[in-house]
PDB file of C-alpha atoms (C1' of nucleotides) in Angstrom:
ATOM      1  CA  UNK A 253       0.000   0.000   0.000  1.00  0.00           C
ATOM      2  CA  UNK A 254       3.091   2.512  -0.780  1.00  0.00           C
ATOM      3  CA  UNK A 255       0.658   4.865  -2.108  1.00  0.00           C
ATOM      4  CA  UNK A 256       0.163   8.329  -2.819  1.00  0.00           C
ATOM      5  CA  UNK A 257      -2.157  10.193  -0.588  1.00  0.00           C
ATOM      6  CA  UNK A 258      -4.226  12.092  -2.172  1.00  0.00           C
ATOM      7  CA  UNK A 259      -3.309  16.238  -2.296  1.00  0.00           C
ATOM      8  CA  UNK A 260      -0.810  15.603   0.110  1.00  0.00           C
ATOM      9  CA  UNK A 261       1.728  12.602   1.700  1.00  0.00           C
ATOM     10  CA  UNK A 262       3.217  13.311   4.575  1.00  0.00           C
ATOM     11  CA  UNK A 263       6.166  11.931   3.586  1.00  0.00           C
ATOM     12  CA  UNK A 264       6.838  14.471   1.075  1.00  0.00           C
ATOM     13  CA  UNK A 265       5.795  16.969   3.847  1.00  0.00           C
ATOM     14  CA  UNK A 266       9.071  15.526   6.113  1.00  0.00           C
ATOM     15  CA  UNK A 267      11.511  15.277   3.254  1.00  0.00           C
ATOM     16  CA  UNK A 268      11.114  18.727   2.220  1.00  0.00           C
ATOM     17  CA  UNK A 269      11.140  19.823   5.859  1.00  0.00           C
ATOM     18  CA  UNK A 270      14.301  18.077   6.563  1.00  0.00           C
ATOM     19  CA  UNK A 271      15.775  20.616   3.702  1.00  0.00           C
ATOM     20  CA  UNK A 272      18.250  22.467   5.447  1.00  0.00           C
ATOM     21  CA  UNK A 273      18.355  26.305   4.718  1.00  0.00           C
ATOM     22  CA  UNK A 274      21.052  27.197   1.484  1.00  0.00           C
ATOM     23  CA  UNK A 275      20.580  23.409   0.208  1.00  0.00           C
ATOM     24  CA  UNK A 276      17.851  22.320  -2.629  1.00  0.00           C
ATOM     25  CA  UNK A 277      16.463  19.231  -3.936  1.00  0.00           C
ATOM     26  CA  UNK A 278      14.893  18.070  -7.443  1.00  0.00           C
ATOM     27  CA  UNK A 279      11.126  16.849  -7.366  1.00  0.00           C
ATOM     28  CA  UNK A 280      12.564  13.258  -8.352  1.00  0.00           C
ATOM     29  CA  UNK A 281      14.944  13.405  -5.459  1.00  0.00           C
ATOM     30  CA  UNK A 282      12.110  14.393  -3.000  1.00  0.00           C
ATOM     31  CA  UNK A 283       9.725  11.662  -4.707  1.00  0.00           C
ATOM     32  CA  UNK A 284      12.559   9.341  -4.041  1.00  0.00           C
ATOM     33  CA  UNK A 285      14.082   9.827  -0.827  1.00  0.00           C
ATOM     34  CA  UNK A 286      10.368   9.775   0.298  1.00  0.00           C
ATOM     35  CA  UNK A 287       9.574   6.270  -1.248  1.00  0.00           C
ATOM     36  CA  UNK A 288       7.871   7.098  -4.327  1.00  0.00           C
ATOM     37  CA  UNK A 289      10.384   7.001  -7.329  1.00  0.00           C
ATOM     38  CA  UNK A 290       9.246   8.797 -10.483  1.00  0.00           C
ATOM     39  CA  UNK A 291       6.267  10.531  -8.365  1.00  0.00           C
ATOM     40  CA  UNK A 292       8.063  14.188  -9.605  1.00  0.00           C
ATOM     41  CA  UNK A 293       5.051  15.100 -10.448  1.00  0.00           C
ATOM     42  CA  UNK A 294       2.868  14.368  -7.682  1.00  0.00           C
ATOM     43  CA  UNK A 295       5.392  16.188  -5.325  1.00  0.00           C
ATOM     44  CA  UNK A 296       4.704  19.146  -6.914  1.00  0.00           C
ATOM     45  CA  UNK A 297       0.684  18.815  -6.599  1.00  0.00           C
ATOM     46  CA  UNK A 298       1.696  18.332  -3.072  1.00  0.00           C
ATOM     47  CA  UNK A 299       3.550  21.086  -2.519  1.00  0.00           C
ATOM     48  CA  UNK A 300       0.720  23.662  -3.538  1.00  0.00           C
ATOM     49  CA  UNK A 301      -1.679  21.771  -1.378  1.00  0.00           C
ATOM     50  CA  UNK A 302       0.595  21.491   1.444  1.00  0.00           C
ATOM     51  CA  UNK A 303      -1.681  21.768   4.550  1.00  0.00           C
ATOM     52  CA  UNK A 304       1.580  23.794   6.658  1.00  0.00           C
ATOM     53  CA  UNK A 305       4.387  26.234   5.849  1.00  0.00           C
ATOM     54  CA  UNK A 306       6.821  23.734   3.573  1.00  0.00           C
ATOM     55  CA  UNK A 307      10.562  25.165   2.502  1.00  0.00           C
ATOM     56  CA  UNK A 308       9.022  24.857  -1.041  1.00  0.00           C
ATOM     57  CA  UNK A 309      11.570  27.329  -2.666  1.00  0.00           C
ATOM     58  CA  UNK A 310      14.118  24.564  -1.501  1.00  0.00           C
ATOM     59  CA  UNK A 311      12.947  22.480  -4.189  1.00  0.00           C
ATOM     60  CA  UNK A 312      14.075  22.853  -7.841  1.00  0.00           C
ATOM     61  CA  UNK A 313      14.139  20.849 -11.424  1.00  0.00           C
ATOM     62  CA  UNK A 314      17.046  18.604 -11.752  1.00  0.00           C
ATOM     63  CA  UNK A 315      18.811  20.667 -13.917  1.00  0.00           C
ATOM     64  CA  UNK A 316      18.797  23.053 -11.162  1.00  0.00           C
ATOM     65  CA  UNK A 317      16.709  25.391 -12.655  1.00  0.00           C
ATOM     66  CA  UNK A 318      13.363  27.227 -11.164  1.00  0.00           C
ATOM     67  CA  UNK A 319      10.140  25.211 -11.950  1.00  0.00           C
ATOM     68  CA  UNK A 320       8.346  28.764 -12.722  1.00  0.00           C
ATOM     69  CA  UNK A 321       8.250  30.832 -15.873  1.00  0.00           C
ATOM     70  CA  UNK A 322      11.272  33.197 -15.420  1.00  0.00           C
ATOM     71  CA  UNK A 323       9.905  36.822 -14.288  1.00  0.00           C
ATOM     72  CA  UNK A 324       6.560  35.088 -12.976  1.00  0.00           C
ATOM     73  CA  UNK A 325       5.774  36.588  -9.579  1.00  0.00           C
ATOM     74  CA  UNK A 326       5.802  32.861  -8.225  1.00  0.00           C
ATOM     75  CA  UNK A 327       9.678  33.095  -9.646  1.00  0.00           C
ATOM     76  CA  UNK A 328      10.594  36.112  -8.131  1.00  0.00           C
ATOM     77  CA  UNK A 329       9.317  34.699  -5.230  1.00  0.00           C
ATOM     78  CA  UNK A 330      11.570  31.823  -5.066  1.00  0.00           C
ATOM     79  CA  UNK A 331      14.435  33.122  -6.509  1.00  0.00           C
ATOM     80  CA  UNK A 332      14.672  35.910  -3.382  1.00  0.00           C
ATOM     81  CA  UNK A 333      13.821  33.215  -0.691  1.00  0.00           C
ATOM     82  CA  UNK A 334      16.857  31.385  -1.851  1.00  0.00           C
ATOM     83  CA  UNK A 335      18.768  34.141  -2.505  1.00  0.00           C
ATOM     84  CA  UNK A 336      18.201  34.969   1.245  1.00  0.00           C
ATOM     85  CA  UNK A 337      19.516  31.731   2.280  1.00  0.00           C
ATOM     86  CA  UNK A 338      22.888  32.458   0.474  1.00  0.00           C
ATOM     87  CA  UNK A 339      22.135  30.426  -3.015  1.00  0.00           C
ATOM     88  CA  UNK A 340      23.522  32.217  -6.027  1.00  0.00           C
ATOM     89  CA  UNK A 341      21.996  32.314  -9.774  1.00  0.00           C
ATOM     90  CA  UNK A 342      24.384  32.135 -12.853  1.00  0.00           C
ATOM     91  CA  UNK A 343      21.174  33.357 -14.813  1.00  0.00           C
ATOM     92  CA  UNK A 344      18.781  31.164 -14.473  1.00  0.00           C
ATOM     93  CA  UNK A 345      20.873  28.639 -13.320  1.00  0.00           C
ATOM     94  CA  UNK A 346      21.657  27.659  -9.353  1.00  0.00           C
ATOM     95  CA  UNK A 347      25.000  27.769  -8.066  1.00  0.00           C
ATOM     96  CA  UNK A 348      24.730  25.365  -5.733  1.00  0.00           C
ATOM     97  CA  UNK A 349      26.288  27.058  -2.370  1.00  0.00           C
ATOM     98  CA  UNK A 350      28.234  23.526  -1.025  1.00  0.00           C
ATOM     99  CA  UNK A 351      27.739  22.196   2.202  1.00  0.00           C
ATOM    100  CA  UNK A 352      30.921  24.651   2.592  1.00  0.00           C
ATOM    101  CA  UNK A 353      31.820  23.868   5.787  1.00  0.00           C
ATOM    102  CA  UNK A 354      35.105  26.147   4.418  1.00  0.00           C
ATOM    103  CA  UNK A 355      33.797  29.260   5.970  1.00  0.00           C
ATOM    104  CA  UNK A 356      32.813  27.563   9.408  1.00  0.00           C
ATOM    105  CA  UNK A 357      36.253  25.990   9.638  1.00  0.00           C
ATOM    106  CA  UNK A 358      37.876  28.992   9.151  1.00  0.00           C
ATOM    107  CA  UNK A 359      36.136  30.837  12.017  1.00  0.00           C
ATOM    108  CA  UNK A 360      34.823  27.618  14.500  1.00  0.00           C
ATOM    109  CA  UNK A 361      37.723  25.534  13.766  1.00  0.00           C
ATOM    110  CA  UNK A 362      37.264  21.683  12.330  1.00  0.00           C
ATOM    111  CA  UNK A 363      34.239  19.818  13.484  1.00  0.00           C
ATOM    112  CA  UNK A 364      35.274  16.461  13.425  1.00  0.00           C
TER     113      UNK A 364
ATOM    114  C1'  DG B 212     -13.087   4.379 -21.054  1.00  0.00           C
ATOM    115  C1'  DG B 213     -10.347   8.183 -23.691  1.00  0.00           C
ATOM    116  C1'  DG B 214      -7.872  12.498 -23.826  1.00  0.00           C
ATOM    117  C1'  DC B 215      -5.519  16.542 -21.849  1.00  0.00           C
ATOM    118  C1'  DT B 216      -2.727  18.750 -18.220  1.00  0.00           C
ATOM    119  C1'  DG B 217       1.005  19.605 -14.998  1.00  0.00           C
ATOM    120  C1'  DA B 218       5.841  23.821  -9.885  1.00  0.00           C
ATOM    121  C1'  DC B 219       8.798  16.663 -13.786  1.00  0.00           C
ATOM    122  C1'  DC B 220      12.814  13.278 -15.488  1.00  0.00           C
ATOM    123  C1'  DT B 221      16.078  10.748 -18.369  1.00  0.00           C
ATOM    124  C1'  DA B 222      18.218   9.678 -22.597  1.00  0.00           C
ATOM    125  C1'  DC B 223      19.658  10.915 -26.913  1.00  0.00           C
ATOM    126  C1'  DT B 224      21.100  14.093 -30.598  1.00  0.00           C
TER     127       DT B 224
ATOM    128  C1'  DC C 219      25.887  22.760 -23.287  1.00  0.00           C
ATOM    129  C1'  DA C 220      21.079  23.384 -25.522  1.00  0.00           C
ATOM    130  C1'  DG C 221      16.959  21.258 -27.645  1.00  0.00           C
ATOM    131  C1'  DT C 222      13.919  17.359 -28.504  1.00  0.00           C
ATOM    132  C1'  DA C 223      11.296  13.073 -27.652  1.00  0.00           C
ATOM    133  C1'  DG C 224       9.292   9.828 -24.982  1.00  0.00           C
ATOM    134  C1'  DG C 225       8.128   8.261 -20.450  1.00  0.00           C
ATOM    135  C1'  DC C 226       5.568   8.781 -15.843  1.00  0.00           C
ATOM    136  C1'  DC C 227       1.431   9.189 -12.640  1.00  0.00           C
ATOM    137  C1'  DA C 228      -2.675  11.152 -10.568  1.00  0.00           C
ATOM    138  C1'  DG C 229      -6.541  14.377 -11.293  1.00  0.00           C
ATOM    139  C1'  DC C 230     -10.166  16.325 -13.995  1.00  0.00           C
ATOM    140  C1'  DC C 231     -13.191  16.784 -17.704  1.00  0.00           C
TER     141       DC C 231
END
DNA sequence: GGGCTGACCTACT
DNA sequence: CAGTAGGCCAGCC
């Protein structure tokens, strides 16, 4: 019974939560890490009908590009949310911002 | 049942 | 690296 909920799994709900800030995902990778391989699509139904708050902006096409028409308000929306969590655009392209612990070495000293 | 749609993906050219 | 083609799955006529 690995099925789909209907508007919304909670599963996809956790994954997308467990986003941390400055870090995105593809729609397949969501689908996937929550159980549902080639569900892409139905992740994005569920994030519109997402009951709570989600980190939706965290979640991008595989070719790291915005799901949105460029210049859409829904773009501009995303684009600045991420922006605001340090991710950087070559165009309309993300620059993934790595898990760059470089920084927090430099100023807290290795983690280990 | 058949056909179209969508905040998609992979493979191939 | 960009563009195209075919595949995928649930929801709604």
């Amino acid at each position: 019974m690995n099925r789909f909920q209907d508007k919304f799994d909670p599963r996809v709900w956790e994954v997308v939560a467990s986003i941390p800030p400055g870090r995105v995902m593809g729609y397949g990778e969501v689908a996937r890490a929550a159980g549902f391989p080639r569900y892409s699509r139905m992740v994005s139904a569920s994030l519109g009908r997402s009951p709570e708050p989600l980190p939706w902006h965290r979640v991008v096409r595989s070719n790291r590009t915005l799901a949105f028409e460029p210049g859409s308000s829904a773009y501009r929306e995303q684009s600045q949310l991420l922006k605001q969590e340090g991710v950087r655009f070559d165009g309309l392209k993300i620059i993934e911002v790595e898990p760059d612990d470089s920084l927090d070495r430099i100023l807290w000293g290795p983690q280990d």
